[in-house]
mmCIF file of C-alpha atoms and ligand atoms in Angstrom:
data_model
loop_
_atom_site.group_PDB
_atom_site.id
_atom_site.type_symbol
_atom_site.label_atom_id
_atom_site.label_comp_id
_atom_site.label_asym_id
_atom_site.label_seq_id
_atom_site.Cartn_x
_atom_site.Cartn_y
_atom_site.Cartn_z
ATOM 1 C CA UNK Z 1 -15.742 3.138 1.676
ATOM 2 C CA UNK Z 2 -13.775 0.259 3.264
ATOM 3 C CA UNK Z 3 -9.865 -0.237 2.240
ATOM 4 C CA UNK Z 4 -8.277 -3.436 3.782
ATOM 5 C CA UNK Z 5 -4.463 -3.700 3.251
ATOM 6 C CA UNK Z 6 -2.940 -6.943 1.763
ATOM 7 C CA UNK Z 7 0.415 -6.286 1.316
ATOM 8 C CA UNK Z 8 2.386 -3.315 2.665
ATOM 9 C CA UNK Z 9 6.129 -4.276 2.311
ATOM 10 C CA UNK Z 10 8.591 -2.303 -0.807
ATOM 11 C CA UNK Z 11 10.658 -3.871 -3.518
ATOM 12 C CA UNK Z 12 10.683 -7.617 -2.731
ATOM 13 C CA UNK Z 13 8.642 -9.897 -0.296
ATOM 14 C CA UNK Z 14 10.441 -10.356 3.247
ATOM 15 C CA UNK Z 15 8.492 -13.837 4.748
ATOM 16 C CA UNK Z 16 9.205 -14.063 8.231
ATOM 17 C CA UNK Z 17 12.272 -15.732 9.434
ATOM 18 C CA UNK Z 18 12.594 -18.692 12.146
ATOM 19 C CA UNK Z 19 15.167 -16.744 13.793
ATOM 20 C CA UNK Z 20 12.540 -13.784 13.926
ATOM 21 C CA UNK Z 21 9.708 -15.890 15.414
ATOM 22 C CA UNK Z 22 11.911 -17.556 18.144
ATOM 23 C CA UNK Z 23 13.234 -13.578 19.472
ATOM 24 C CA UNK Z 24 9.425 -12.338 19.411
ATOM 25 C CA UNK Z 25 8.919 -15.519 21.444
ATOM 26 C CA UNK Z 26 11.967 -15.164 24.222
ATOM 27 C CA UNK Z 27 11.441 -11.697 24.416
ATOM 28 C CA UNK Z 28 7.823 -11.896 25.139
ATOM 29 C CA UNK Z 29 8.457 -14.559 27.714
ATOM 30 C CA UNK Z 30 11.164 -12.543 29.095
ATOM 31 C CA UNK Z 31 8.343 -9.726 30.120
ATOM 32 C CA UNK Z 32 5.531 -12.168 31.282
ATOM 33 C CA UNK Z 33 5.462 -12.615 35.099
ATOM 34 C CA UNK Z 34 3.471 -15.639 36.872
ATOM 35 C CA UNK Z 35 -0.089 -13.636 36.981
ATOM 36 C CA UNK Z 36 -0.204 -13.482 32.981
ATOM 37 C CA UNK Z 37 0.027 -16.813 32.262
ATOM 38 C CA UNK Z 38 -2.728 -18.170 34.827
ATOM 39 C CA UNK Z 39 -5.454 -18.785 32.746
ATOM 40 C CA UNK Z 40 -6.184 -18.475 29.173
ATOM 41 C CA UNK Z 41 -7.678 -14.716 29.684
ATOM 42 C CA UNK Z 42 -5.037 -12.909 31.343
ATOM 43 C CA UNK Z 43 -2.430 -14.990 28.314
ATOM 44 C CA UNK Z 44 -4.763 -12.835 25.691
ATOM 45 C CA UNK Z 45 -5.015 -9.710 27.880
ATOM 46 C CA UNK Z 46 -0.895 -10.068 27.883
ATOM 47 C CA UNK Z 47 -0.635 -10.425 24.598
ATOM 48 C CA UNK Z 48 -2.241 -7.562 24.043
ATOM 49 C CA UNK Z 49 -0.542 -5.190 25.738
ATOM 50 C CA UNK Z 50 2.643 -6.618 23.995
ATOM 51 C CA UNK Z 51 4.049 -4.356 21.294
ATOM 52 C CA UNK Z 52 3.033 -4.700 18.092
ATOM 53 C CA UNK Z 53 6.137 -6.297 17.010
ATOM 54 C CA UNK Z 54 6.191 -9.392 19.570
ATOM 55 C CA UNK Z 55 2.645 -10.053 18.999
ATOM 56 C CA UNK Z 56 2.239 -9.912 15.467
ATOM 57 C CA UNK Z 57 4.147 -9.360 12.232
ATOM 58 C CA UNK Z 58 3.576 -5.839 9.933
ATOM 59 C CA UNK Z 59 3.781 -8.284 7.030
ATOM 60 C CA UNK Z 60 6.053 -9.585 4.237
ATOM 61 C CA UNK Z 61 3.884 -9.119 0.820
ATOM 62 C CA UNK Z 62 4.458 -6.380 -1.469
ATOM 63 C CA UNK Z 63 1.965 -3.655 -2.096
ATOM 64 C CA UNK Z 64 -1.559 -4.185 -3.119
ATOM 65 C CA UNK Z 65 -4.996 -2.862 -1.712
ATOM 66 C CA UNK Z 66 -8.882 -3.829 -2.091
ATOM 67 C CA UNK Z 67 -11.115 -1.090 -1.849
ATOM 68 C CA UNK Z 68 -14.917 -1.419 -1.656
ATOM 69 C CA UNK Z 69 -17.125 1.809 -2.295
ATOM 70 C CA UNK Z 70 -20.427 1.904 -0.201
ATOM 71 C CA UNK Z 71 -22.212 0.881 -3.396
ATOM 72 C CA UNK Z 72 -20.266 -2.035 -3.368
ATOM 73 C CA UNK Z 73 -18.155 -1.484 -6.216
ATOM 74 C CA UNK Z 74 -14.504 -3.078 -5.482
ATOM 75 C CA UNK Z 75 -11.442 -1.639 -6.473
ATOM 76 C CA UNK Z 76 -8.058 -3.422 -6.320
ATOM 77 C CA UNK Z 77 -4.884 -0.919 -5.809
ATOM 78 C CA UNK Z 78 -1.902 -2.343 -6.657
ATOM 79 C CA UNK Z 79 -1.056 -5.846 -7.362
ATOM 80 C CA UNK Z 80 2.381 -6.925 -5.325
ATOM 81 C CA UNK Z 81 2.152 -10.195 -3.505
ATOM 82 C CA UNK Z 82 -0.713 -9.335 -1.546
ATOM 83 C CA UNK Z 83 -2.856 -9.801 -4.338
ATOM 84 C CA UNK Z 84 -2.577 -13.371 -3.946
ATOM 85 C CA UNK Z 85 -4.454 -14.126 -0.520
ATOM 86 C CA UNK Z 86 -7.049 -11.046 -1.689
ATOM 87 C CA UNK Z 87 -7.483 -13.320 -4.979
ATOM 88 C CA UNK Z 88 -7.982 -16.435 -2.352
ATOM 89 C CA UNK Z 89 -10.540 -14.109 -0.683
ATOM 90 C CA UNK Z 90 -12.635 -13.142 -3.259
ATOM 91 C CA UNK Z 91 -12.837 -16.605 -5.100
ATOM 92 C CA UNK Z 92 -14.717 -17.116 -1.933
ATOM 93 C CA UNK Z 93 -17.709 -15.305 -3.433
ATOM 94 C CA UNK Z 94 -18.731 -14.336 -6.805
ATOM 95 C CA UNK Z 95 -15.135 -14.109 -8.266
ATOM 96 C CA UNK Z 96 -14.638 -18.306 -7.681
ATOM 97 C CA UNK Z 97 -18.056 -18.958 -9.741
ATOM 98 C CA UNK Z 98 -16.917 -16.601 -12.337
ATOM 99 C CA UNK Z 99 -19.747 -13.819 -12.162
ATOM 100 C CA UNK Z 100 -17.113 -11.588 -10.069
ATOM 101 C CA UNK Z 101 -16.256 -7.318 -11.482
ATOM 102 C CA UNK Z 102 -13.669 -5.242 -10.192
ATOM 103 C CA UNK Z 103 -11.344 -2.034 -11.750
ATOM 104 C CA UNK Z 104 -8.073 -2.631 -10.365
ATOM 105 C CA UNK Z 105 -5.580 0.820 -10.378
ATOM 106 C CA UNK Z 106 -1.800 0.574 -10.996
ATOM 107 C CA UNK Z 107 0.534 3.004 -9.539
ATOM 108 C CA UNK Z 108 3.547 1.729 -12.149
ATOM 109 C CA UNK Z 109 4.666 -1.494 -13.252
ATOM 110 C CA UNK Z 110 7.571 -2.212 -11.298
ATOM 111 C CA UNK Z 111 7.530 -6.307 -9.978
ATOM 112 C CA UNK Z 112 6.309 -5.197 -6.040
ATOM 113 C CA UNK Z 113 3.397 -3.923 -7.737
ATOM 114 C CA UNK Z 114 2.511 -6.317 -9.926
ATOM 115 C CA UNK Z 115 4.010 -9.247 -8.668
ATOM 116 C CA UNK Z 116 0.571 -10.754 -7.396
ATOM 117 C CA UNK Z 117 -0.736 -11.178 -10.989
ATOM 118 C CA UNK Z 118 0.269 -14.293 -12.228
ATOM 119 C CA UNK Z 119 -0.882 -15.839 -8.933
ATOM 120 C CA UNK Z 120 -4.440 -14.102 -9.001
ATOM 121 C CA UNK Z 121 -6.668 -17.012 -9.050
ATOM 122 C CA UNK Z 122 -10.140 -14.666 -9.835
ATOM 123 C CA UNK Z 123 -7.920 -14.098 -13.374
ATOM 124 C CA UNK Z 124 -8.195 -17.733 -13.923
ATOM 125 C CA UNK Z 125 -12.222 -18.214 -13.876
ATOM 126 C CA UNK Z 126 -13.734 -17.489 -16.814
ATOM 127 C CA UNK Z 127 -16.949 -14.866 -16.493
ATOM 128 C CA UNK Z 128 -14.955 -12.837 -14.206
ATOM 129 C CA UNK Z 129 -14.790 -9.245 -15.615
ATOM 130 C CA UNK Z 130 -11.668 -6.333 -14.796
ATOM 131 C CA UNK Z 131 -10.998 -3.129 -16.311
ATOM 132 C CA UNK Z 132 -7.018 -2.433 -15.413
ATOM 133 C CA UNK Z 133 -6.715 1.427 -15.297
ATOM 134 C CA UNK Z 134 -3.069 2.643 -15.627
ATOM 135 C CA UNK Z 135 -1.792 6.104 -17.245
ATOM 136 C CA UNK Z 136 0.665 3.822 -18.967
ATOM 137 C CA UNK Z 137 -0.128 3.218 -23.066
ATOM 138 C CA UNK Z 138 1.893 0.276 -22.966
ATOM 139 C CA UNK Z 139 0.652 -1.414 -19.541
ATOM 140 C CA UNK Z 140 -0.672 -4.577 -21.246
ATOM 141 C CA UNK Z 141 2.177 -5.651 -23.434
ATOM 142 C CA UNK Z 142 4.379 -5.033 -19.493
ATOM 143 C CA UNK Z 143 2.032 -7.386 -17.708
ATOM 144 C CA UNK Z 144 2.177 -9.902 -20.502
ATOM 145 C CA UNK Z 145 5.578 -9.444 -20.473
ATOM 146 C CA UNK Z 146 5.864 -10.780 -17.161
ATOM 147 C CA UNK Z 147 4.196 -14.178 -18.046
ATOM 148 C CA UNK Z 148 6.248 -14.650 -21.456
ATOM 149 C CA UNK Z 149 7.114 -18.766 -21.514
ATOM 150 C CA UNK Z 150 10.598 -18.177 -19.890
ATOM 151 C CA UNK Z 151 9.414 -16.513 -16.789
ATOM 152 C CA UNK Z 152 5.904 -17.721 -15.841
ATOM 153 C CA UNK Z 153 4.456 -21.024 -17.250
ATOM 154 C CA UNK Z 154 0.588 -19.794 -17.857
ATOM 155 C CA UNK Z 155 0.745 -16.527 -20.056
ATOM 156 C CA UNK Z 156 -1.841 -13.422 -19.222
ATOM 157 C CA UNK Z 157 -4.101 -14.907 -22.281
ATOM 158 C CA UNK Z 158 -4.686 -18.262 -20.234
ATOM 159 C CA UNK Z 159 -6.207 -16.134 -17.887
ATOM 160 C CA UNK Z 160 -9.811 -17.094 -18.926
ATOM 161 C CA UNK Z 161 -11.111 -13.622 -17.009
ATOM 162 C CA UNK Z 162 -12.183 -10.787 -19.031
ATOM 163 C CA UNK Z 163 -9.289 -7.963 -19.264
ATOM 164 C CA UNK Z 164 -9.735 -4.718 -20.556
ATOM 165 C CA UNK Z 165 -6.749 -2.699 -20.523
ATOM 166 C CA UNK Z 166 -8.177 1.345 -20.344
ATOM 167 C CA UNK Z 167 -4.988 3.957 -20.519
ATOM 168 C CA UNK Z 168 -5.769 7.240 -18.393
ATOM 169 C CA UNK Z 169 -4.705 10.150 -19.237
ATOM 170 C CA UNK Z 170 -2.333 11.646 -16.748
ATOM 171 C CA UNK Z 171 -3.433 13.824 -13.889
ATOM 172 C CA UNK Z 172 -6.391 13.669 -15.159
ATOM 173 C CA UNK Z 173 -10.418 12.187 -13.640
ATOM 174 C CA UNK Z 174 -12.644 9.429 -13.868
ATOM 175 C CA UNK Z 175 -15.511 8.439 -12.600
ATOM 176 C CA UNK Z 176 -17.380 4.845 -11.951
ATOM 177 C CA UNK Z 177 -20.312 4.512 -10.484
ATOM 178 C CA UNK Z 178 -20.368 7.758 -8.334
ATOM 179 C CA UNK Z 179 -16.760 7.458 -7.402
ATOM 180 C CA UNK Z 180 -14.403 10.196 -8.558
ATOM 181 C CA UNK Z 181 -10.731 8.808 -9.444
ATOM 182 C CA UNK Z 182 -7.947 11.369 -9.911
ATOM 183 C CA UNK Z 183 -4.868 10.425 -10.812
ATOM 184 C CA UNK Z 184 -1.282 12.056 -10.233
ATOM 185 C CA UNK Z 185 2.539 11.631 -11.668
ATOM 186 C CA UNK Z 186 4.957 11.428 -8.861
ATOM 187 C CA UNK Z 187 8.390 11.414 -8.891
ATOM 188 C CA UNK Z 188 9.899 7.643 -9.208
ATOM 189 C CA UNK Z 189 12.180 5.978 -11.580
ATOM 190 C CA UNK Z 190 10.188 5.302 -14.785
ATOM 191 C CA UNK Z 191 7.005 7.109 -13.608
ATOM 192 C CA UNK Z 192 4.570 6.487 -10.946
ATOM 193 C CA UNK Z 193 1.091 7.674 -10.342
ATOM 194 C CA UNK Z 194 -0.846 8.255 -7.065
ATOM 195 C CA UNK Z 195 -4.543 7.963 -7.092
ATOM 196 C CA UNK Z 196 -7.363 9.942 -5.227
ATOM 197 C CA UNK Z 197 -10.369 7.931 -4.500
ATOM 198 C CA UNK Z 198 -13.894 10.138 -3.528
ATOM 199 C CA UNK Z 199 -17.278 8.803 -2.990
ATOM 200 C CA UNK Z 200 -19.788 11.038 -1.031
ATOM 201 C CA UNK Z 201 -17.351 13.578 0.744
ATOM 202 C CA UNK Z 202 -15.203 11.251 1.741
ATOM 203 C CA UNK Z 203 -11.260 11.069 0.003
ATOM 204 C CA UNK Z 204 -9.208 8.139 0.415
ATOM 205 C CA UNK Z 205 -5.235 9.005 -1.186
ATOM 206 C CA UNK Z 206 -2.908 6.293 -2.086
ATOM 207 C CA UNK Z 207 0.412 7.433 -2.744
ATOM 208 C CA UNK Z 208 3.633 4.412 -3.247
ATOM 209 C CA UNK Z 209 6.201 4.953 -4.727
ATOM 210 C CA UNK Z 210 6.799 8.472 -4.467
ATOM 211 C CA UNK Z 211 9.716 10.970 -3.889
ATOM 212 C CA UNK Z 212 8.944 14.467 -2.378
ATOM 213 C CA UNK Z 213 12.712 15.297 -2.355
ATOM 214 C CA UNK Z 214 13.874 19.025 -2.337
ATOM 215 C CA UNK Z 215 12.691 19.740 -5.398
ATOM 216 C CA UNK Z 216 9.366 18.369 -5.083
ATOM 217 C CA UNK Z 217 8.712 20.218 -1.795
ATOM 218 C CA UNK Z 218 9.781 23.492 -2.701
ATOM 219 C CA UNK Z 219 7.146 23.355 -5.528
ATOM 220 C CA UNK Z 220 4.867 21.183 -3.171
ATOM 221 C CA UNK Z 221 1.741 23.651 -3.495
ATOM 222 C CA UNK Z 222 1.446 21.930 -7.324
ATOM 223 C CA UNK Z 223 0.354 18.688 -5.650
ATOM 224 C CA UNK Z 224 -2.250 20.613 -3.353
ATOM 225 C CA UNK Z 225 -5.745 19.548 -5.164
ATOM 226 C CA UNK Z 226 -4.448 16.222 -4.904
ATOM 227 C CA UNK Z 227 -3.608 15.959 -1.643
ATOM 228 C CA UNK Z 228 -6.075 18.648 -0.035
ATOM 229 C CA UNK Z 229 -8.051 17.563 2.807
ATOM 230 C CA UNK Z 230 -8.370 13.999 2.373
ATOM 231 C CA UNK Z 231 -9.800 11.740 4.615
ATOM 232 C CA UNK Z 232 -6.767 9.031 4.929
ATOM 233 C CA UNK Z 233 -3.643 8.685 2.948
ATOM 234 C CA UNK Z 234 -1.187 5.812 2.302
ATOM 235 C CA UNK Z 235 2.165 7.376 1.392
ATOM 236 C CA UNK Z 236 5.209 5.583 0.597
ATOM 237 C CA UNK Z 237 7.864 6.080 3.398
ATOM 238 C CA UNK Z 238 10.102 3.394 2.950
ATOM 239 C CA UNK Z 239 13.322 5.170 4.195
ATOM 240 C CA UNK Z 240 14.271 6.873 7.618
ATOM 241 C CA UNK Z 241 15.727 10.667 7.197
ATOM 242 C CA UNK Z 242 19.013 9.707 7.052
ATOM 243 C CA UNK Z 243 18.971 6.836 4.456
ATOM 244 C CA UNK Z 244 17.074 9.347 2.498
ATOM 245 C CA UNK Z 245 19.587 11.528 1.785
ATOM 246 C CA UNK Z 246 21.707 8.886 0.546
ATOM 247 C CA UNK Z 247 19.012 7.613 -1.566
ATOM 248 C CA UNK Z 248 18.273 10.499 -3.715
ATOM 249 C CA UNK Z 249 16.559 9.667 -6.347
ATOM 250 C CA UNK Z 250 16.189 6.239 -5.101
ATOM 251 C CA UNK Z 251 12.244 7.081 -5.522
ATOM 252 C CA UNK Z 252 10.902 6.630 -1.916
ATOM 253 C CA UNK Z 253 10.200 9.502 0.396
ATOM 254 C CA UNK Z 254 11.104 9.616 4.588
ATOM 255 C CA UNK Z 255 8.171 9.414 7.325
ATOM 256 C CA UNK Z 256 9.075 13.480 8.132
ATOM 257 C CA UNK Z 257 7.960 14.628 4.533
ATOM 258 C CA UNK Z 258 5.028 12.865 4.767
ATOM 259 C CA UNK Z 259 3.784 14.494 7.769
ATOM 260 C CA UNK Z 260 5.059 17.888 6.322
ATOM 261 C CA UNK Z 261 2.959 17.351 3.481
ATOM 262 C CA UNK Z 262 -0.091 15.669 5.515
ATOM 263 C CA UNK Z 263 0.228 18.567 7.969
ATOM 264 C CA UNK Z 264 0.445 21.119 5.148
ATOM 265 C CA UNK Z 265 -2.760 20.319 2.865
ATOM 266 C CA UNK Z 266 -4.947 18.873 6.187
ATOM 267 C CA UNK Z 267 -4.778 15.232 5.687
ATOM 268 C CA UNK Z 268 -6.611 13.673 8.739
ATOM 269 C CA UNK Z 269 -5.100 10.183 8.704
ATOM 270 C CA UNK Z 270 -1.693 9.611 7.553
ATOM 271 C CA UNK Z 271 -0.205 5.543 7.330
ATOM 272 C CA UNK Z 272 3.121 5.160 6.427
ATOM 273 C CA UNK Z 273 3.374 2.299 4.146
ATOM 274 C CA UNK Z 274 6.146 0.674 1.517
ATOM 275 C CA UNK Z 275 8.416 -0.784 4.239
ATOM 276 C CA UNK Z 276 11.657 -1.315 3.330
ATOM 277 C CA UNK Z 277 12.125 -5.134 3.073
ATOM 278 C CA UNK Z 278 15.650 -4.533 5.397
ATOM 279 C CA UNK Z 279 13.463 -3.717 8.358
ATOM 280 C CA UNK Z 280 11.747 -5.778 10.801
ATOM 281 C CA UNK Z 281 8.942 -5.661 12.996
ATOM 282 C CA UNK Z 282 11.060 -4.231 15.693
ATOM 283 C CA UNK Z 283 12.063 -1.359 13.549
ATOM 284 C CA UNK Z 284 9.122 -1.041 12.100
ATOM 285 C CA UNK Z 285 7.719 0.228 15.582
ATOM 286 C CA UNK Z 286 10.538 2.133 15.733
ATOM 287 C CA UNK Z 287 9.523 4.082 12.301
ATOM 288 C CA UNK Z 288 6.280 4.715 13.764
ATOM 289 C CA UNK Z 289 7.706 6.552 17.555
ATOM 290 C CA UNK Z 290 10.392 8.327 15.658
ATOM 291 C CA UNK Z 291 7.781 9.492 13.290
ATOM 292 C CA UNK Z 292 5.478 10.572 16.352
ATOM 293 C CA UNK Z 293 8.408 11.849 17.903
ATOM 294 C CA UNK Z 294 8.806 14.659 14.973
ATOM 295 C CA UNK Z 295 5.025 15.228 14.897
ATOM 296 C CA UNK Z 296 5.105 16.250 18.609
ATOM 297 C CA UNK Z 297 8.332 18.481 18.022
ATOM 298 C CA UNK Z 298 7.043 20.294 15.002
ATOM 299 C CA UNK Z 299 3.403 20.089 15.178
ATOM 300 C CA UNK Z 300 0.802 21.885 17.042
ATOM 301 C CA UNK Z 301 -1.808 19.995 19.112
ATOM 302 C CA UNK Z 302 -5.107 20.060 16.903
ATOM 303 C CA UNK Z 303 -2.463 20.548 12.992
ATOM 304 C CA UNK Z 304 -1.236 16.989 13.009
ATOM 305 C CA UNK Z 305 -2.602 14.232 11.275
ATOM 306 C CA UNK Z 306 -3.366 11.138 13.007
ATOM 307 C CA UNK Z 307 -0.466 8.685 12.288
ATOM 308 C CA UNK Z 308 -0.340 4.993 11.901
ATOM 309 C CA UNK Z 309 1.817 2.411 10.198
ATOM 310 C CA UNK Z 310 0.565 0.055 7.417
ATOM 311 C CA UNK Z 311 -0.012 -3.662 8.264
ATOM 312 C CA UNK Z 312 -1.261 -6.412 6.586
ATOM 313 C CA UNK Z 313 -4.964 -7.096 7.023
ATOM 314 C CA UNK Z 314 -5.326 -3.573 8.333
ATOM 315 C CA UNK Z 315 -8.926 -2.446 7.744
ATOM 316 C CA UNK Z 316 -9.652 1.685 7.317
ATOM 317 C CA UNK Z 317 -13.236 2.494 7.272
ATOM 318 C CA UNK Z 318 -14.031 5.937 5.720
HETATM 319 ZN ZN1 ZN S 1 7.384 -0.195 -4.913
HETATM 320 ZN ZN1 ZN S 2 8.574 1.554 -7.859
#
């Protein structure tokens, strides 16, 4: 399976600022000497080897993921912002002459996950077909909710696309097509569910929003089907230690539990994801050493995960 990210930013979108373009800029000329700007190659070979957070951006949209199974069945996790430029995408293909099918899996209904929705221009083109999976009974009457007449000028109806609404039961399975979906309640204001994606061997985890607080973690071995062994997981780690423990109960977990828990049930990929909209690019990188720092203090070589940090348009190929 194939999971592209499309938005990987927590609670609101954060767009880019002017200010924030024009320091990547000066501080990237600041480090280029007279050999890297001689011709065009040695400018790309520069850029290159510039950090991640001079040469590009981790992203501004709010979460939301496209999955596509090696059958080709396409799964939509999440529908924050990002759902907006995936919509864009796949109106490219069969979703623009309405003869487009998806199942699109929400974690919760708060607005950075669902967000995207009224902007979702396959929703708009009649023929299309989705089946919205959620373990919520009540998930349709909170989407339409969000497009009543005061807030949104099109309602969810005058979405031409077919929408069927299925409620899971919690922590419970389903399959489609050949591709197992668990599901699993996490601890988050009002509820939210992570799900566990499986086609032929391979387990892809996507965790937001989450919080594996003291609690959680001394009863972590409860979560250990879900999490056991997978492949790649996203997992929401939108706070540094510190903040954490002044966010109890917030609903977010800290890069250091995620790696305990990664660590713990033999996750090979870990990619910390949910970004807290106060942080930029800069500290964004920052997340990521810190969070290699710990590995290398408290792992042994061979029982860590490899780590990485959600951006947008970030491809993982299981
Ligand atoms: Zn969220
Ligand atoms: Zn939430």
């Amino acid at each position: 399976m194939k999971i592209k990210l499309w938005g990987v930013r927590g609670s609101i979108p954060t767009p880019l600022s002017s200010d924030s373009v024009r320091y990547k800029i000066k501080k990237a000329l600041a480090l280029a000497s007279p050999d890297d700007i001689a011709s065009e190659e040695s400018v790309e070979r520069f850029i290159d080897n510039l950090p991640f957070s001079l040469r590009g951006t981790y992203g501004g949209n709010t979460a939301s993921l496209e999955l596509i199974t090696e059958s080709g069945e396409i799964f939509i996790v999440d529908c924050g912002s990002g759902l907006r430029a995936l919509g864009m995408e796949l109106a490219k293909g069969d979703f623009g002459r309405g003869r487009g099918a998806a199942s699109i899996l929400l974690t919760h209904t708060h607005w950075d996950h669902i967000q995207g929705i009224p902007f979702f221009l396959p929703f708009f083109i009649k023929g299309n077909s989705f089946k919205i999976y959620s373990p919520f009974g009540d998930c349709r009457e909170r989407i339409e909710y969000q497009q009543v007449f005061t807030h949104f000028p099109v309602n969810l109806d005058c979405m031409l696309a077919t929408k069927e609404f299925i409620t899971l039961e919690r922590d419970s399975e389903l399959y489609v097509r050949g591709v197992r979906i668990a599901n699993k309640g996490m601890r988050h204001p009002g509820g939210s569910f992570g799900y566990r994606i499986e086609e032929n061997g391979r387990a892809f985890i996507y965790t937001s929003d989450c919080e594996f607080n003291m609690e959680e973690m001394h009863d972590i071995d409860r979560y250990g089907s879900f999490f056991n062994n997978a492949d790649a997981v996203v997992f929401d780690t939108q706070y540094t230690f510190d903040e954490f423990f002044n966010k109890i109960d917030w609903g977010h977990s800290p890069a250091s539990i995620a790696i305990d828990i990664a660590a713990r049930f033999k996750v090979k990929r870990l990619i910390l994801f949910h970004h807290d909209p106060d942080y930029d690019d800069e500290k964004l990188d920052e997340v990521l050493s810190n969070a290699k720092a710990y590995m290398g203090i408290n792992m042994r070589e061979g029982g860590a995960p490899q780590l990485d940090i959600a951006y947008e348009g970030m491809v993982i190929d299981l």
